[in-house]
């Protein structure tokens, strides 16, 4: 049946029914989305589950509405199904990326690889997950950029979930001259780090001797924190305190 013939034979009652169906569809989707959001806030439910549930409900309602409108237009759904079977190869080729993103999103949700609020890093992009869908994942970077990542990228590339563990280690590389006492300086650095209120007491801060070079000794100060989002700030704070401490000690040994 030609498209022009369908609209030529369209009655006023059918047109009104289509408009009502479209309006009702968008209203229902909006109401359900608001209901799920309020439910999550009220009962403190998992944000990831709410977002994925909203995606499932939304697309299910859209499919039902499309079927209803096609029925009003008098289009035979069986014939459409047959036609889709004939062009399935072409459609499948065109939609392979969408399908792969959808499947990857399902695995991410079922495997609980990461959730909304986690800090992930993939393909040199790092940020906090603010939205998860079946096709796309949206992250917020440290400098407040919004990046949308196809879910298939997580299945084809290694990625890091920085919040998979409750704690995170922060390493600061430090060079000291041979004129400084190694044991005393290491102990001072560890005590300085332990005095920070954001540094965990267990495991304790630790200085590791990495290498001996012409200009001195290469050390790494290792501390543990429970806020992966603050790694950059805490490393910077450690660097400032370490510089002050080493400057004072350098003056002492001159």
PDB file of C-alpha atoms in Angstrom:
ATOM      1  CA  UNK A   1       0.000   0.000   0.000  1.00  0.00           C
ATOM      2  CA  UNK A   2       1.483   3.351  -1.082  1.00  0.00           C
ATOM      3  CA  UNK A   3       2.069   6.045   1.512  1.00  0.00           C
ATOM      4  CA  UNK A   4       0.051   8.574  -0.496  1.00  0.00           C
ATOM      5  CA  UNK A   5      -2.919   6.178  -0.630  1.00  0.00           C
ATOM      6  CA  UNK A   6      -2.787   5.649   3.133  1.00  0.00           C
ATOM      7  CA  UNK A   7      -2.958   9.375   3.885  1.00  0.00           C
ATOM      8  CA  UNK A   8      -5.599   9.978   1.191  1.00  0.00           C
ATOM      9  CA  UNK A   9      -7.916   7.434   2.825  1.00  0.00           C
ATOM     10  CA  UNK A  10      -7.171   8.729   6.316  1.00  0.00           C
ATOM     11  CA  UNK A  11     -10.361   9.807   8.092  1.00  0.00           C
ATOM     12  CA  UNK A  12     -10.673  12.639  10.603  1.00  0.00           C
ATOM     13  CA  UNK A  13     -11.379  10.133  13.386  1.00  0.00           C
ATOM     14  CA  UNK A  14      -8.194   8.261  12.487  1.00  0.00           C
ATOM     15  CA  UNK A  15      -6.168  11.474  12.518  1.00  0.00           C
ATOM     16  CA  UNK A  16      -7.537  12.409  15.934  1.00  0.00           C
ATOM     17  CA  UNK A  17      -6.777   8.903  17.220  1.00  0.00           C
ATOM     18  CA  UNK A  18      -3.164   9.173  16.002  1.00  0.00           C
ATOM     19  CA  UNK A  19      -2.709  12.574  17.657  1.00  0.00           C
ATOM     20  CA  UNK A  20      -4.192  11.285  20.916  1.00  0.00           C
ATOM     21  CA  UNK A  21      -1.905   8.239  20.765  1.00  0.00           C
ATOM     22  CA  UNK A  22       1.193  10.407  20.251  1.00  0.00           C
ATOM     23  CA  UNK A  23       0.276  12.839  23.030  1.00  0.00           C
ATOM     24  CA  UNK A  24      -0.606  10.005  25.401  1.00  0.00           C
ATOM     25  CA  UNK A  25       2.666   8.237  24.598  1.00  0.00           C
ATOM     26  CA  UNK A  26       4.858  11.213  25.430  1.00  0.00           C
ATOM     27  CA  UNK A  27       2.824  12.021  28.553  1.00  0.00           C
ATOM     28  CA  UNK A  28       3.037   8.433  29.817  1.00  0.00           C
ATOM     29  CA  UNK A  29       6.795   8.285  29.173  1.00  0.00           C
ATOM     30  CA  UNK A  30       7.296  11.575  30.988  1.00  0.00           C
ATOM     31  CA  UNK A  31       5.116  10.553  33.952  1.00  0.00           C
ATOM     32  CA  UNK A  32       6.839   7.189  34.314  1.00  0.00           C
ATOM     33  CA  UNK A  33      10.271   8.824  34.131  1.00  0.00           C
ATOM     34  CA  UNK A  34       9.277  11.285  36.834  1.00  0.00           C
ATOM     35  CA  UNK A  35       7.784   8.486  38.938  1.00  0.00           C
ATOM     36  CA  UNK A  36      10.955   6.399  38.700  1.00  0.00           C
ATOM     37  CA  UNK A  37      13.108   9.398  39.565  1.00  0.00           C
ATOM     38  CA  UNK A  38      10.966  10.238  42.609  1.00  0.00           C
ATOM     39  CA  UNK A  39      10.990   6.597  43.665  1.00  0.00           C
ATOM     40  CA  UNK A  40      14.771   6.501  43.480  1.00  0.00           C
ATOM     41  CA  UNK A  41      15.048   9.649  45.600  1.00  0.00           C
ATOM     42  CA  UNK A  42      12.455   8.556  48.144  1.00  0.00           C
ATOM     43  CA  UNK A  43      13.666   4.995  48.646  1.00  0.00           C
ATOM     44  CA  UNK A  44      17.352   5.604  47.879  1.00  0.00           C
ATOM     45  CA  UNK A  45      17.347   2.965  45.140  1.00  0.00           C
ATOM     46  CA  UNK A  46      20.252   2.191  42.830  1.00  0.00           C
ATOM     47  CA  UNK A  47      20.506   4.967  40.219  1.00  0.00           C
ATOM     48  CA  UNK A  48      21.772   2.604  37.532  1.00  0.00           C
ATOM     49  CA  UNK A  49      18.788   0.283  37.916  1.00  0.00           C
ATOM     50  CA  UNK A  50      16.374   3.231  37.721  1.00  0.00           C
ATOM     51  CA  UNK A  51      17.989   4.612  34.547  1.00  0.00           C
ATOM     52  CA  UNK A  52      18.037   1.230  32.801  1.00  0.00           C
ATOM     53  CA  UNK A  53      14.438   0.513  33.859  1.00  0.00           C
ATOM     54  CA  UNK A  54      13.427   3.873  32.438  1.00  0.00           C
ATOM     55  CA  UNK A  55      15.090   2.999  29.118  1.00  0.00           C
ATOM     56  CA  UNK A  56      13.271  -0.346  28.937  1.00  0.00           C
ATOM     57  CA  UNK A  57       9.877   1.185  29.733  1.00  0.00           C
ATOM     58  CA  UNK A  58      10.387   4.135  27.364  1.00  0.00           C
ATOM     59  CA  UNK A  59      11.269   2.074  24.294  1.00  0.00           C
ATOM     60  CA  UNK A  60       8.569  -0.501  25.074  1.00  0.00           C
ATOM     61  CA  UNK A  61       5.932   2.235  25.136  1.00  0.00           C
ATOM     62  CA  UNK A  62       7.305   3.705  21.898  1.00  0.00           C
ATOM     63  CA  UNK A  63       7.026   0.306  20.178  1.00  0.00           C
ATOM     64  CA  UNK A  64       3.459  -0.187  21.401  1.00  0.00           C
ATOM     65  CA  UNK A  65       2.502   3.297  20.223  1.00  0.00           C
ATOM     66  CA  UNK A  66       4.070   2.639  16.814  1.00  0.00           C
ATOM     67  CA  UNK A  67       2.092  -0.589  16.490  1.00  0.00           C
ATOM     68  CA  UNK A  68      -1.145   1.196  17.437  1.00  0.00           C
ATOM     69  CA  UNK A  69      -0.566   3.984  14.899  1.00  0.00           C
ATOM     70  CA  UNK A  70       0.264   1.496  12.150  1.00  0.00           C
ATOM     71  CA  UNK A  71      -2.964  -0.335  12.974  1.00  0.00           C
ATOM     72  CA  UNK A  72      -4.937   2.907  12.720  1.00  0.00           C
ATOM     73  CA  UNK A  73      -3.358   3.577   9.341  1.00  0.00           C
ATOM     74  CA  UNK A  74      -4.459   0.144   8.207  1.00  0.00           C
ATOM     75  CA  UNK A  75      -0.947  -1.120   7.621  1.00  0.00           C
ATOM     76  CA  UNK A  76      -0.592  -4.886   7.851  1.00  0.00           C
ATOM     77  CA  UNK A  77       2.008  -5.643  10.496  1.00  0.00           C
ATOM     78  CA  UNK A  78       2.476  -9.159   9.119  1.00  0.00           C
ATOM     79  CA  UNK A  79       3.412  -7.743   5.735  1.00  0.00           C
ATOM     80  CA  UNK A  80       5.858  -5.390   7.423  1.00  0.00           C
ATOM     81  CA  UNK A  81       7.424  -8.305   9.255  1.00  0.00           C
ATOM     82  CA  UNK A  82       7.878 -10.144   5.942  1.00  0.00           C
ATOM     83  CA  UNK A  83       9.353  -7.043   4.341  1.00  0.00           C
ATOM     84  CA  UNK A  84      11.748  -6.616   7.215  1.00  0.00           C
ATOM     85  CA  UNK A  85      12.826 -10.201   6.720  1.00  0.00           C
ATOM     86  CA  UNK A  86      13.647  -9.468   3.088  1.00  0.00           C
ATOM     87  CA  UNK A  87      15.764  -6.420   3.915  1.00  0.00           C
ATOM     88  CA  UNK A  88      17.116  -7.748   7.185  1.00  0.00           C
ATOM     89  CA  UNK A  89      20.664  -7.979   5.832  1.00  0.00           C
ATOM     90  CA  UNK A  90      20.697  -4.338   4.766  1.00  0.00           C
ATOM     91  CA  UNK A  91      19.071  -3.136   7.973  1.00  0.00           C
ATOM     92  CA  UNK A  92      21.321  -5.331  10.075  1.00  0.00           C
ATOM     93  CA  UNK A  93      24.420  -3.931   8.380  1.00  0.00           C
ATOM     94  CA  UNK A  94      23.238  -0.354   8.875  1.00  0.00           C
ATOM     95  CA  UNK A  95      22.272  -0.907  12.504  1.00  0.00           C
ATOM     96  CA  UNK A  96      25.184  -3.122  13.561  1.00  0.00           C
ATOM     97  CA  UNK A  97      26.753  -0.359  15.657  1.00  0.00           C
ATOM     98  CA  UNK A  98      23.472   0.350  17.446  1.00  0.00           C
ATOM     99  CA  UNK A  99      22.943  -3.352  18.063  1.00  0.00           C
ATOM    100  CA  UNK A 100      26.478  -3.853  19.381  1.00  0.00           C
ATOM    101  CA  UNK A 101      26.056  -0.851  21.713  1.00  0.00           C
ATOM    102  CA  UNK A 102      22.753  -2.270  22.946  1.00  0.00           C
ATOM    103  CA  UNK A 103      24.237  -5.720  23.647  1.00  0.00           C
ATOM    104  CA  UNK A 104      27.282  -4.192  25.357  1.00  0.00           C
ATOM    105  CA  UNK A 105      24.976  -2.082  27.527  1.00  0.00           C
ATOM    106  CA  UNK A 106      23.073  -5.194  28.587  1.00  0.00           C
ATOM    107  CA  UNK A 107      26.299  -6.938  29.621  1.00  0.00           C
ATOM    108  CA  UNK A 108      27.521  -3.879  31.526  1.00  0.00           C
ATOM    109  CA  UNK A 109      24.253  -3.771  33.467  1.00  0.00           C
ATOM    110  CA  UNK A 110      24.069  -7.512  34.127  1.00  0.00           C
ATOM    111  CA  UNK A 111      27.756  -7.861  35.029  1.00  0.00           C
ATOM    112  CA  UNK A 112      27.619  -4.679  37.140  1.00  0.00           C
ATOM    113  CA  UNK A 113      30.971  -3.654  35.630  1.00  0.00           C
ATOM    114  CA  UNK A 114      30.319  -0.115  36.783  1.00  0.00           C
ATOM    115  CA  UNK A 115      27.429   1.993  38.011  1.00  0.00           C
ATOM    116  CA  UNK A 116      26.265   5.574  38.008  1.00  0.00           C
ATOM    117  CA  UNK A 117      28.642   7.490  40.259  1.00  0.00           C
ATOM    118  CA  UNK A 118      31.678   5.327  39.490  1.00  0.00           C
ATOM    119  CA  UNK A 119      34.805   6.866  38.002  1.00  0.00           C
ATOM    120  CA  UNK A 120      35.809   5.068  34.803  1.00  0.00           C
ATOM    121  CA  UNK A 121      38.561   5.526  32.250  1.00  0.00           C
ATOM    122  CA  UNK A 122      38.457   4.241  28.675  1.00  0.00           C
ATOM    123  CA  UNK A 123      40.333   5.345  25.531  1.00  0.00           C
ATOM    124  CA  UNK A 124      42.083   8.142  27.483  1.00  0.00           C
ATOM    125  CA  UNK A 125      38.755   9.524  28.661  1.00  0.00           C
ATOM    126  CA  UNK A 126      38.201   9.607  32.430  1.00  0.00           C
ATOM    127  CA  UNK A 127      35.197  10.812  34.371  1.00  0.00           C
ATOM    128  CA  UNK A 128      32.307  10.082  36.677  1.00  0.00           C
ATOM    129  CA  UNK A 129      29.417   8.094  35.193  1.00  0.00           C
ATOM    130  CA  UNK A 130      26.345  10.328  35.330  1.00  0.00           C
ATOM    131  CA  UNK A 131      24.026   8.402  33.030  1.00  0.00           C
ATOM    132  CA  UNK A 132      23.833   4.845  31.735  1.00  0.00           C
ATOM    133  CA  UNK A 133      21.704   3.720  28.831  1.00  0.00           C
ATOM    134  CA  UNK A 134      21.541   0.646  26.650  1.00  0.00           C
ATOM    135  CA  UNK A 135      23.376   2.433  23.834  1.00  0.00           C
ATOM    136  CA  UNK A 136      25.415   5.177  25.445  1.00  0.00           C
ATOM    137  CA  UNK A 137      27.157   5.974  28.720  1.00  0.00           C
ATOM    138  CA  UNK A 138      27.644   9.606  29.729  1.00  0.00           C
ATOM    139  CA  UNK A 139      30.551  10.673  31.919  1.00  0.00           C
ATOM    140  CA  UNK A 140      31.463  13.966  33.572  1.00  0.00           C
ATOM    141  CA  UNK A 141      35.184  14.735  33.423  1.00  0.00           C
ATOM    142  CA  UNK A 142      37.239  16.467  36.093  1.00  0.00           C
ATOM    143  CA  UNK A 143      37.076  19.753  34.157  1.00  0.00           C
ATOM    144  CA  UNK A 144      33.257  19.477  33.863  1.00  0.00           C
ATOM    145  CA  UNK A 145      33.081  18.238  30.270  1.00  0.00           C
ATOM    146  CA  UNK A 146      30.231  15.926  29.303  1.00  0.00           C
ATOM    147  CA  UNK A 147      31.415  12.991  27.176  1.00  0.00           C
ATOM    148  CA  UNK A 148      29.082  10.432  25.605  1.00  0.00           C
ATOM    149  CA  UNK A 149      30.692   7.037  25.053  1.00  0.00           C
ATOM    150  CA  UNK A 150      29.185   4.207  22.952  1.00  0.00           C
ATOM    151  CA  UNK A 151      28.773   1.140  25.148  1.00  0.00           C
ATOM    152  CA  UNK A 152      30.505  -1.041  22.566  1.00  0.00           C
ATOM    153  CA  UNK A 153      33.733   0.799  23.364  1.00  0.00           C
ATOM    154  CA  UNK A 154      33.761  -0.851  26.793  1.00  0.00           C
ATOM    155  CA  UNK A 155      33.600  -4.316  25.226  1.00  0.00           C
ATOM    156  CA  UNK A 156      36.360  -3.712  22.652  1.00  0.00           C
ATOM    157  CA  UNK A 157      38.813  -1.695  24.772  1.00  0.00           C
ATOM    158  CA  UNK A 158      40.341  -2.209  28.210  1.00  0.00           C
ATOM    159  CA  UNK A 159      38.846   0.177  30.743  1.00  0.00           C
ATOM    160  CA  UNK A 160      39.495   1.048  34.367  1.00  0.00           C
ATOM    161  CA  UNK A 161      36.913   1.414  37.108  1.00  0.00           C
ATOM    162  CA  UNK A 162      38.728   3.617  39.602  1.00  0.00           C
ATOM    163  CA  UNK A 163      36.002   3.120  42.198  1.00  0.00           C
ATOM    164  CA  UNK A 164      35.809  -0.680  41.984  1.00  0.00           C
ATOM    165  CA  UNK A 165      37.743  -0.709  45.251  1.00  0.00           C
ATOM    166  CA  UNK A 166      36.895   1.333  48.326  1.00  0.00           C
ATOM    167  CA  UNK A 167      40.426   2.726  48.487  1.00  0.00           C
ATOM    168  CA  UNK A 168      42.924   4.146  46.003  1.00  0.00           C
ATOM    169  CA  UNK A 169      46.672   4.570  46.211  1.00  0.00           C
ATOM    170  CA  UNK A 170      48.271   7.910  45.412  1.00  0.00           C
ATOM    171  CA  UNK A 171      51.940   7.826  44.388  1.00  0.00           C
ATOM    172  CA  UNK A 172      54.252  10.840  44.432  1.00  0.00           C
ATOM    173  CA  UNK A 173      57.712  10.564  42.860  1.00  0.00           C
ATOM    174  CA  UNK A 174      60.412  12.452  44.763  1.00  0.00           C
ATOM    175  CA  UNK A 175      64.134  12.980  44.128  1.00  0.00           C
ATOM    176  CA  UNK A 176      66.486  13.717  47.024  1.00  0.00           C
ATOM    177  CA  UNK A 177      70.226  14.475  46.902  1.00  0.00           C
ATOM    178  CA  UNK A 178      72.810  12.114  48.393  1.00  0.00           C
ATOM    179  CA  UNK A 179      73.613  14.748  51.019  1.00  0.00           C
ATOM    180  CA  UNK A 180      70.316  13.967  52.779  1.00  0.00           C
ATOM    181  CA  UNK A 181      69.994  11.108  55.220  1.00  0.00           C
ATOM    182  CA  UNK A 182      67.842   8.558  53.422  1.00  0.00           C
ATOM    183  CA  UNK A 183      66.275   6.884  56.453  1.00  0.00           C
ATOM    184  CA  UNK A 184      65.517  10.145  58.257  1.00  0.00           C
ATOM    185  CA  UNK A 185      64.103  11.791  55.152  1.00  0.00           C
ATOM    186  CA  UNK A 186      61.910   8.787  54.362  1.00  0.00           C
ATOM    187  CA  UNK A 187      60.586   8.749  57.931  1.00  0.00           C
ATOM    188  CA  UNK A 188      59.845  12.485  57.776  1.00  0.00           C
ATOM    189  CA  UNK A 189      57.946  12.078  54.495  1.00  0.00           C
ATOM    190  CA  UNK A 190      55.885   9.215  55.926  1.00  0.00           C
ATOM    191  CA  UNK A 191      55.072  11.209  59.075  1.00  0.00           C
ATOM    192  CA  UNK A 192      54.143  14.238  56.992  1.00  0.00           C
ATOM    193  CA  UNK A 193      51.746  12.158  54.896  1.00  0.00           C
ATOM    194  CA  UNK A 194      50.244  10.405  57.932  1.00  0.00           C
ATOM    195  CA  UNK A 195      49.410  13.812  59.424  1.00  0.00           C
ATOM    196  CA  UNK A 196      47.027  14.614  56.552  1.00  0.00           C
ATOM    197  CA  UNK A 197      43.442  13.930  57.661  1.00  0.00           C
ATOM    198  CA  UNK A 198      42.490  12.543  54.222  1.00  0.00           C
ATOM    199  CA  UNK A 199      45.264   9.911  54.250  1.00  0.00           C
ATOM    200  CA  UNK A 200      44.117   6.533  55.542  1.00  0.00           C
ATOM    201  CA  UNK A 201      45.859   5.108  58.607  1.00  0.00           C
ATOM    202  CA  UNK A 202      45.785   1.609  57.138  1.00  0.00           C
ATOM    203  CA  UNK A 203      47.666   0.871  54.986  1.00  0.00           C
ATOM    204  CA  UNK A 204      50.210   3.316  56.401  1.00  0.00           C
ATOM    205  CA  UNK A 205      52.050   5.793  54.150  1.00  0.00           C
ATOM    206  CA  UNK A 206      55.216   4.235  52.793  1.00  0.00           C
ATOM    207  CA  UNK A 207      58.343   5.539  51.046  1.00  0.00           C
ATOM    208  CA  UNK A 208      59.836   3.199  48.438  1.00  0.00           C
ATOM    209  CA  UNK A 209      63.374   3.594  47.106  1.00  0.00           C
ATOM    210  CA  UNK A 210      63.049   3.250  43.345  1.00  0.00           C
ATOM    211  CA  UNK A 211      66.430   4.037  41.836  1.00  0.00           C
ATOM    212  CA  UNK A 212      69.889   5.492  42.450  1.00  0.00           C
ATOM    213  CA  UNK A 213      70.942   8.043  39.831  1.00  0.00           C
ATOM    214  CA  UNK A 214      73.777  10.518  39.380  1.00  0.00           C
ATOM    215  CA  UNK A 215      71.888  13.415  40.952  1.00  0.00           C
ATOM    216  CA  UNK A 216      70.497  11.525  43.933  1.00  0.00           C
ATOM    217  CA  UNK A 217      67.936   8.947  45.057  1.00  0.00           C
ATOM    218  CA  UNK A 218      64.540   8.472  43.416  1.00  0.00           C
ATOM    219  CA  UNK A 219      61.783   7.793  45.936  1.00  0.00           C
ATOM    220  CA  UNK A 220      58.047   7.205  45.694  1.00  0.00           C
ATOM    221  CA  UNK A 221      55.764   8.259  48.526  1.00  0.00           C
ATOM    222  CA  UNK A 222      52.691   5.982  48.593  1.00  0.00           C
ATOM    223  CA  UNK A 223      49.530   6.868  50.501  1.00  0.00           C
ATOM    224  CA  UNK A 224      45.996   5.472  50.460  1.00  0.00           C
ATOM    225  CA  UNK A 225      42.783   7.470  50.206  1.00  0.00           C
ATOM    226  CA  UNK A 226      39.064   6.632  50.038  1.00  0.00           C
ATOM    227  CA  UNK A 227      38.026   9.260  47.486  1.00  0.00           C
ATOM    228  CA  UNK A 228      39.262   8.393  43.967  1.00  0.00           C
ATOM    229  CA  UNK A 229      37.821  11.630  42.587  1.00  0.00           C
ATOM    230  CA  UNK A 230      40.381  13.631  44.590  1.00  0.00           C
ATOM    231  CA  UNK A 231      43.555  11.862  43.429  1.00  0.00           C
ATOM    232  CA  UNK A 232      44.895  14.883  41.526  1.00  0.00           C
ATOM    233  CA  UNK A 233      44.217  17.336  44.375  1.00  0.00           C
ATOM    234  CA  UNK A 234      45.715  15.057  47.008  1.00  0.00           C
ATOM    235  CA  UNK A 235      48.845  14.388  44.944  1.00  0.00           C
ATOM    236  CA  UNK A 236      49.273  18.131  44.492  1.00  0.00           C
ATOM    237  CA  UNK A 237      48.844  18.703  48.246  1.00  0.00           C
ATOM    238  CA  UNK A 238      51.440  16.014  48.989  1.00  0.00           C
ATOM    239  CA  UNK A 239      53.859  17.586  46.516  1.00  0.00           C
ATOM    240  CA  UNK A 240      53.570  20.993  48.202  1.00  0.00           C
ATOM    241  CA  UNK A 241      54.155  19.575  51.674  1.00  0.00           C
ATOM    242  CA  UNK A 242      57.009  17.393  50.447  1.00  0.00           C
ATOM    243  CA  UNK A 243      58.692  20.345  48.748  1.00  0.00           C
ATOM    244  CA  UNK A 244      58.479  22.391  51.945  1.00  0.00           C
ATOM    245  CA  UNK A 245      59.837  19.526  54.042  1.00  0.00           C
ATOM    246  CA  UNK A 246      62.724  18.790  51.665  1.00  0.00           C
ATOM    247  CA  UNK A 247      63.641  22.460  51.357  1.00  0.00           C
ATOM    248  CA  UNK A 248      63.938  22.758  55.139  1.00  0.00           C
ATOM    249  CA  UNK A 249      66.013  19.580  55.326  1.00  0.00           C
ATOM    250  CA  UNK A 250      68.260  20.712  52.484  1.00  0.00           C
ATOM    251  CA  UNK A 251      69.000  23.912  54.408  1.00  0.00           C
ATOM    252  CA  UNK A 252      69.724  21.806  57.512  1.00  0.00           C
ATOM    253  CA  UNK A 253      72.304  19.662  55.702  1.00  0.00           C
ATOM    254  CA  UNK A 254      74.095  22.536  53.975  1.00  0.00           C
TER     255      UNK A 254
END
